[in-house]
């Protein structure tokens, strides 16, 4: 269900986690069938007489209690795994949305810069560029103003 990736981070394999949940629920169902059989045996023991009937009743009551505990633990474990998977699905979705917003903001900023540069070129008749406005030469170095 979970493993450490190449960077040492714990990664949850959603498919494996869901497979584990399914197996835990299947095991709980098998135990529920066993519990139903034990209850039936205990019910039948009430029609019997003697020490055997009493022993069957006592042992079946004990087994039913243990089966119920195991069923509860399996179901709790499956529920816990499911909660963890859902939690990380929500976190992944939140991170995806944040990354998408960041990308869209960057694209909008680039587009705005490109449009501003285009407008500047149109206004200057093509003789001025963003680099000239920022004090940079086409080679990437700042121009120095001469002192008079």
Coordinates of N, CA and C in Angstrom, one line a residue:
X1 N 0.8 -1.2 0.0 CA 0.0 0.0 0.0 C 0.9 1.3 0.0
X2 N 2.0 1.3 0.7 CA 2.8 2.4 0.8 C 4.3 2.0 0.6
X3 N 5.1 2.9 0.1 CA 6.5 2.6 -0.2 C 7.2 3.9 -0.1
X4 N 8.6 3.8 0.0 CA 9.4 5.0 0.0 C 9.9 5.1 -1.4
X5 N 9.8 6.3 -2.0 CA 10.3 6.5 -3.4 C 11.8 6.8 -3.3
X6 N 12.3 7.1 -4.5 CA 13.8 7.2 -4.6 C 14.3 8.4 -3.8
X7 N 13.5 9.3 -3.4 CA 13.9 10.5 -2.6 C 13.6 10.2 -1.1
X8 N 13.2 9.0 -0.8 CA 12.9 8.6 0.6 C 11.6 9.1 1.1
X9 N 10.7 9.6 0.3 CA 9.4 10.1 0.7 C 8.5 8.9 0.7
X10 N 7.6 8.9 1.6 CA 6.6 7.9 1.7 C 5.5 8.1 0.7
X11 N 5.2 7.1 -0.1 CA 4.2 7.3 -1.2 C 3.1 6.2 -1.0
X12 N 1.9 6.6 -1.1 CA 0.8 5.7 -1.0 C 0.3 5.3 -2.3
X13 N 0.3 4.0 -2.6 CA -0.2 3.4 -3.8 C -1.7 3.2 -3.6
X14 N -2.5 4.1 -4.3 CA -3.9 4.1 -4.1 C -4.5 2.8 -4.5
X15 N -4.1 2.2 -5.6 CA -4.6 0.9 -6.1 C -4.3 -0.2 -5.1
X16 N -3.1 -0.2 -4.6 CA -2.8 -1.2 -3.6 C -3.6 -1.0 -2.3
X17 N -3.7 0.2 -1.9 CA -4.5 0.5 -0.7 C -6.0 0.1 -0.9
X18 N -6.5 0.3 -2.0 CA -7.9 -0.1 -2.2 C -8.0 -1.7 -2.3
X19 N -7.0 -2.3 -2.8 CA -6.9 -3.7 -2.8 C -6.8 -4.3 -1.3
X20 N -6.0 -3.6 -0.5 CA -5.9 -4.0 0.9 C -7.3 -3.8 1.6
X21 N -7.9 -2.7 1.3 CA -9.3 -2.5 1.9 C -10.2 -3.6 1.5
X22 N -10.2 -3.9 0.3 CA -11.1 -5.0 -0.2 C -10.9 -6.3 0.5
X23 N -9.6 -6.6 0.6 CA -9.2 -7.9 1.3 C -9.6 -7.9 2.8
X24 N -9.4 -6.7 3.4 CA -9.8 -6.6 4.8 C -11.3 -6.8 5.0
X25 N -12.1 -6.2 4.1 CA -13.5 -6.3 4.2 C -14.0 -7.8 3.8
X26 N -13.3 -8.4 2.9 CA -13.6 -9.8 2.6 C -13.3 -10.7 3.8
X27 N -12.2 -10.5 4.5 CA -11.9 -11.2 5.7 C -12.9 -11.0 6.8
X28 N -13.3 -9.8 6.9 CA -14.3 -9.5 7.9 C -15.6 -10.2 7.6
X29 N -16.0 -10.3 6.3 CA -17.2 -11.0 5.9 C -17.1 -12.5 6.2
X30 N -15.9 -13.1 6.0 CA -15.7 -14.5 6.3 C -15.9 -14.7 7.9
X31 N -15.3 -13.8 8.6 CA -15.5 -13.9 10.1 C -16.9 -13.7 10.5
X32 N -17.7 -12.8 9.8 CA -19.1 -12.6 10.1 C -19.9 -13.9 9.9
X33 N -19.5 -14.6 8.8 CA -20.2 -15.9 8.5 C -19.8 -16.9 9.6
X34 N -18.6 -16.9 10.1 CA -18.2 -17.8 11.2 C -19.0 -17.4 12.5
X35 N -19.1 -16.2 12.7 CA -19.8 -15.7 13.9 C -21.3 -16.1 13.8
X36 N -21.9 -16.1 12.7 CA -23.3 -16.5 12.5 C -23.4 -18.0 12.8
X37 N -22.4 -18.8 12.3 CA -22.4 -20.2 12.6 C -22.3 -20.5 14.1
X38 N -21.4 -19.8 14.7 CA -21.2 -19.9 16.2 C -22.5 -19.6 16.9
X39 N -23.2 -18.5 16.5 CA -24.4 -18.1 17.1 C -25.5 -19.2 16.9
X40 N -25.5 -19.8 15.7 CA -26.4 -20.9 15.5 C -26.1 -22.1 16.3
X41 N -24.9 -22.4 16.5 CA -24.5 -23.6 17.4 C -24.9 -23.3 18.8
X42 N -24.7 -22.1 19.3 CA -25.1 -21.7 20.6 C -26.6 -21.8 20.8
X43 N -27.3 -21.4 19.8 CA -28.8 -21.5 19.8 C -29.2 -22.9 19.9
X44 N -28.6 -23.8 19.1 CA -28.9 -25.2 19.2 C -28.6 -25.8 20.5
X45 N -27.5 -25.3 21.2 CA -27.1 -25.9 22.5 C -28.1 -25.6 23.5
X46 N -29.0 -24.6 23.3 CA -30.0 -24.3 24.4 C -31.1 -25.4 24.4
X47 N -31.2 -26.2 23.3 CA -32.1 -27.3 23.3 C -31.5 -28.6 23.9
X48 N -30.2 -28.6 24.1 CA -29.5 -29.7 24.6 C -29.5 -29.7 26.2
X49 N -29.2 -30.8 26.8 CA -29.1 -30.9 28.2 C -27.7 -31.5 28.6
X50 N -27.2 -31.1 29.8 CA -26.0 -31.7 30.3 C -24.8 -30.8 30.2
X51 N -23.7 -31.4 30.6 CA -22.5 -30.6 30.6 C -22.0 -30.2 29.2
X52 N -22.2 -31.0 28.2 CA -21.8 -30.7 26.9 C -22.5 -29.5 26.4
X53 N -23.8 -29.4 26.6 CA -24.6 -28.2 26.2 C -24.0 -27.0 26.9
X54 N -23.7 -27.1 28.1 CA -23.2 -25.9 28.9 C -21.8 -25.5 28.3
X55 N -21.0 -26.5 28.0 CA -19.6 -26.2 27.5 C -19.7 -25.6 26.1
X56 N -20.6 -26.1 25.3 CA -20.8 -25.5 23.9 C -21.3 -24.1 24.1
X57 N -22.2 -23.8 25.0 CA -22.8 -22.5 25.1 C -21.7 -21.5 25.6
X58 N -20.9 -21.9 26.6 CA -19.8 -21.1 27.1 C -18.7 -20.8 26.0
X59 N -18.3 -21.8 25.4 CA -17.2 -21.7 24.3 C -17.7 -20.9 23.1
X60 N -19.0 -21.1 22.8 CA -19.5 -20.4 21.6 C -19.7 -18.9 21.9
X61 N -20.0 -18.6 23.2 CA -20.1 -17.2 23.6 C -18.7 -16.5 23.6
X62 N -17.7 -17.2 24.1 CA -16.4 -16.7 24.0 C -15.9 -16.5 22.6
X63 N -16.1 -17.5 21.8 CA -15.7 -17.4 20.4 C -16.4 -16.2 19.6
X64 N -17.7 -16.1 19.9 CA -18.4 -15.0 19.3 C -17.8 -13.6 19.7
X65 N -17.5 -13.5 21.0 CA -16.9 -12.2 21.4 C -15.5 -12.0 20.7
X66 N -14.7 -13.0 20.6 CA -13.4 -12.9 19.9 C -13.6 -12.6 18.4
X67 N -14.5 -13.2 17.8 CA -14.8 -13.0 16.4 C -15.3 -11.5 16.2
X68 N -16.1 -11.1 17.1 CA -16.6 -9.7 17.0 C -15.5 -8.7 17.1
X69 N -14.5 -9.0 18.0 CA -13.4 -8.1 18.2 C -12.5 -8.1 16.9
X70 N -12.3 -9.3 16.3 CA -11.5 -9.3 15.1 C -12.2 -8.6 14.0
X71 N -13.5 -8.8 13.8 CA -14.2 -8.1 12.8 C -14.1 -6.6 13.0
X72 N -14.3 -6.1 14.2 CA -14.2 -4.7 14.5 C -12.8 -4.2 14.1
X73 N -11.8 -4.9 14.5 CA -10.4 -4.5 14.2 C -10.2 -4.4 12.6
X74 N -10.6 -5.4 11.9 CA -10.5 -5.4 10.5 C -11.2 -4.2 9.8
X75 N -12.4 -4.0 10.3 CA -13.2 -2.9 9.7 C -12.6 -1.6 10.1
X76 N -12.1 -1.4 11.3 CA -11.5 -0.2 11.7 C -10.2 0.1 10.9
X77 N -9.5 -1.0 10.6 CA -8.3 -0.8 9.8 C -8.6 -0.4 8.4
X78 N -9.6 -1.1 7.8 CA -10.0 -0.7 6.5 C -10.5 0.7 6.4
X79 N -11.3 1.1 7.4 CA -11.8 2.5 7.5 C -10.6 3.5 7.6
X80 N -9.6 3.2 8.5 CA -8.4 4.0 8.6 C -7.7 4.2 7.3
X81 N -7.5 3.1 6.6 CA -6.7 3.1 5.3 C -7.5 4.0 4.4
X82 N -8.8 3.8 4.3 CA -9.7 4.6 3.4 C -9.6 6.1 3.7
X83 N -9.6 6.4 5.0 CA -9.5 7.8 5.4 C -8.2 8.4 5.0
X84 N -7.1 7.7 5.2 CA -5.8 8.2 4.8 C -5.7 8.4 3.2
X85 N -6.2 7.4 2.5 CA -6.3 7.6 1.0 C -7.1 8.8 0.6
X86 N -8.2 9.0 1.2 CA -9.1 10.2 0.9 C -8.4 11.5 1.3
X87 N -7.7 11.4 2.4 CA -7.0 12.6 2.9 C -5.9 13.0 1.8
X88 N -5.1 12.1 1.4 CA -4.1 12.4 0.4 C -4.6 12.7 -0.9
X89 N -5.8 12.1 -1.3 CA -6.4 12.5 -2.6 C -6.8 14.0 -2.5
X90 N -7.4 14.4 -1.4 CA -7.7 15.8 -1.3 C -6.5 16.7 -1.3
X91 N -5.4 16.3 -0.6 CA -4.2 17.1 -0.7 C -3.6 17.1 -2.1
X92 N -3.6 16.0 -2.8 CA -3.1 16.0 -4.2 C -3.9 16.9 -5.0
X93 N -5.3 16.9 -4.9 CA -6.1 17.8 -5.7 C -5.8 19.2 -5.3
X94 N -5.7 19.5 -4.1 CA -5.4 20.9 -3.7 C -4.0 21.4 -4.3
X95 N -3.0 20.5 -4.2 CA -1.7 20.9 -4.8 C -1.8 21.0 -6.3
X96 N -2.6 20.2 -7.0 CA -2.8 20.3 -8.4 C -3.5 21.6 -8.8
X97 N -4.5 22.0 -8.0 CA -5.2 23.3 -8.2 C -4.2 24.5 -8.0
X98 N -3.4 24.4 -6.9 CA -2.5 25.5 -6.7 C -1.4 25.6 -7.8
X99 N -0.9 24.4 -8.2 CA 0.1 24.5 -9.3 C -0.6 25.0 -10.6
X100 N -1.8 24.6 -10.9 CA -2.5 25.1 -12.1 C -2.7 26.6 -12.0
X101 N -3.1 27.1 -10.8 CA -3.3 28.6 -10.7 C -1.9 29.3 -10.9
X102 N -0.9 28.7 -10.3 CA 0.4 29.4 -10.5 C 0.9 29.4 -11.9
X103 N 0.6 28.4 -12.6 CA 1.0 28.3 -14.1 C 0.2 29.3 -14.8
X104 N -1.1 29.4 -14.5 CA -2.0 30.4 -15.2 C -1.6 31.8 -14.9
X105 N -1.2 32.1 -13.6 CA -0.8 33.4 -13.3 C 0.5 33.8 -14.0
X106 N 1.4 32.8 -14.1 CA 2.7 33.1 -14.9 C 2.4 33.3 -16.3
X107 N 1.5 32.5 -16.9 CA 1.2 32.7 -18.3 C 0.5 34.1 -18.5
X108 N -0.3 34.5 -17.6 CA -1.0 35.8 -17.7 C 0.0 36.9 -17.6
X109 N 1.0 36.8 -16.6 CA 2.0 37.8 -16.5 C 2.9 37.9 -17.7
X110 N 3.3 36.7 -18.3 CA 4.1 36.7 -19.5 C 3.3 37.4 -20.7
X111 N 2.0 37.1 -20.8 CA 1.2 37.6 -21.8 C 1.1 39.1 -21.6
X112 N 0.9 39.6 -20.4 CA 0.8 41.0 -20.1 C 2.1 41.7 -20.5
X113 N 3.3 41.1 -20.1 CA 4.6 41.7 -20.5 C 4.7 41.7 -22.0
X114 N 4.3 40.7 -22.7 CA 4.4 40.7 -24.1 C 3.6 41.7 -24.8
X115 N 2.3 41.9 -24.2 CA 1.4 42.9 -24.8 C 2.0 44.3 -24.5
X116 N 2.6 44.5 -23.3 CA 3.1 45.8 -23.0 C 4.3 46.1 -23.9
X117 N 5.1 45.1 -24.2 CA 6.2 45.3 -25.1 C 5.8 45.6 -26.5
X118 N 4.7 44.9 -26.9 CA 4.2 45.2 -28.2 C 3.6 46.6 -28.3
X119 N 2.9 47.0 -27.3 CA 2.3 48.3 -27.3 C 3.4 49.4 -27.3
X120 N 4.5 49.1 -26.6 CA 5.6 50.0 -26.5 C 6.3 50.2 -27.9
X121 N 6.4 49.0 -28.6 CA 7.0 49.0 -29.9 C 6.1 49.8 -30.9
X122 N 4.8 49.6 -30.8 CA 3.9 50.3 -31.7 C 3.9 51.8 -31.4
X123 N 4.0 52.2 -30.1 CA 4.0 53.6 -29.8 C 5.3 54.3 -30.2
X124 N 6.4 53.5 -30.2 CA 7.7 54.1 -30.5 C 8.0 54.0 -32.0
X125 N 7.1 53.3 -32.7 CA 7.4 53.2 -34.1 C 8.5 52.1 -34.3
X126 N 8.7 51.3 -33.4 CA 9.7 50.2 -33.5 C 11.1 50.6 -33.1
X127 N 11.3 51.9 -32.6 CA 12.7 52.3 -32.3 C 13.0 52.1 -30.9
X128 N 12.1 51.7 -30.1 CA 12.4 51.5 -28.6 C 12.0 50.0 -28.3
X129 N 12.7 49.5 -27.3 CA 12.4 48.1 -26.9 C 12.3 48.1 -25.4
X130 N 11.9 47.0 -24.8 CA 11.8 46.8 -23.4 C 13.2 47.0 -22.8
X131 N 14.2 46.4 -23.5 CA 15.6 46.5 -22.9 C 16.1 47.9 -22.8
X132 N 15.7 48.7 -23.8 CA 16.1 50.1 -23.8 C 15.5 50.9 -22.6
X133 N 14.2 50.5 -22.3 CA 13.5 51.1 -21.2 C 14.1 50.7 -19.9
X134 N 14.5 49.5 -19.8 CA 15.1 48.9 -18.5 C 16.6 49.3 -18.4
X135 N 17.1 50.0 -19.4 CA 18.5 50.4 -19.3 C 19.5 49.3 -19.7
X136 N 19.0 48.3 -20.5 CA 19.9 47.2 -20.9 C 20.2 47.3 -22.4
X137 N 21.3 46.8 -22.7 CA 21.6 46.8 -24.1 C 21.3 45.4 -24.7
X138 N 21.2 45.3 -26.0 CA 20.8 44.0 -26.5 C 21.8 42.8 -26.0
X139 N 23.0 43.1 -25.6 CA 23.9 42.1 -25.1 C 23.6 41.7 -23.7
X140 N 22.7 42.4 -23.0 CA 22.3 42.1 -21.7 C 23.0 42.9 -20.6
X141 N 23.9 43.9 -21.0 CA 24.6 44.7 -20.0 C 23.9 46.0 -19.9
X142 N 23.9 46.6 -18.6 CA 23.3 47.8 -18.4 C 24.1 48.9 -19.1
X143 N 23.4 49.9 -19.6 CA 24.1 51.1 -20.1 C 24.3 52.1 -19.0
X144 N 25.4 52.8 -19.1 CA 25.8 53.7 -18.0 C 25.6 55.1 -18.6
X145 N 24.9 55.9 -17.8 CA 24.8 57.3 -18.2 C 26.0 58.1 -17.9
X146 N 26.4 58.9 -18.9 CA 27.6 59.7 -18.7 C 27.3 60.9 -17.9
X147 N 28.3 61.3 -17.0 CA 28.1 62.4 -16.2 C 28.5 63.7 -17.0
X148 N 27.9 64.7 -16.8 CA 28.2 66.0 -17.5 C 28.8 67.0 -16.6

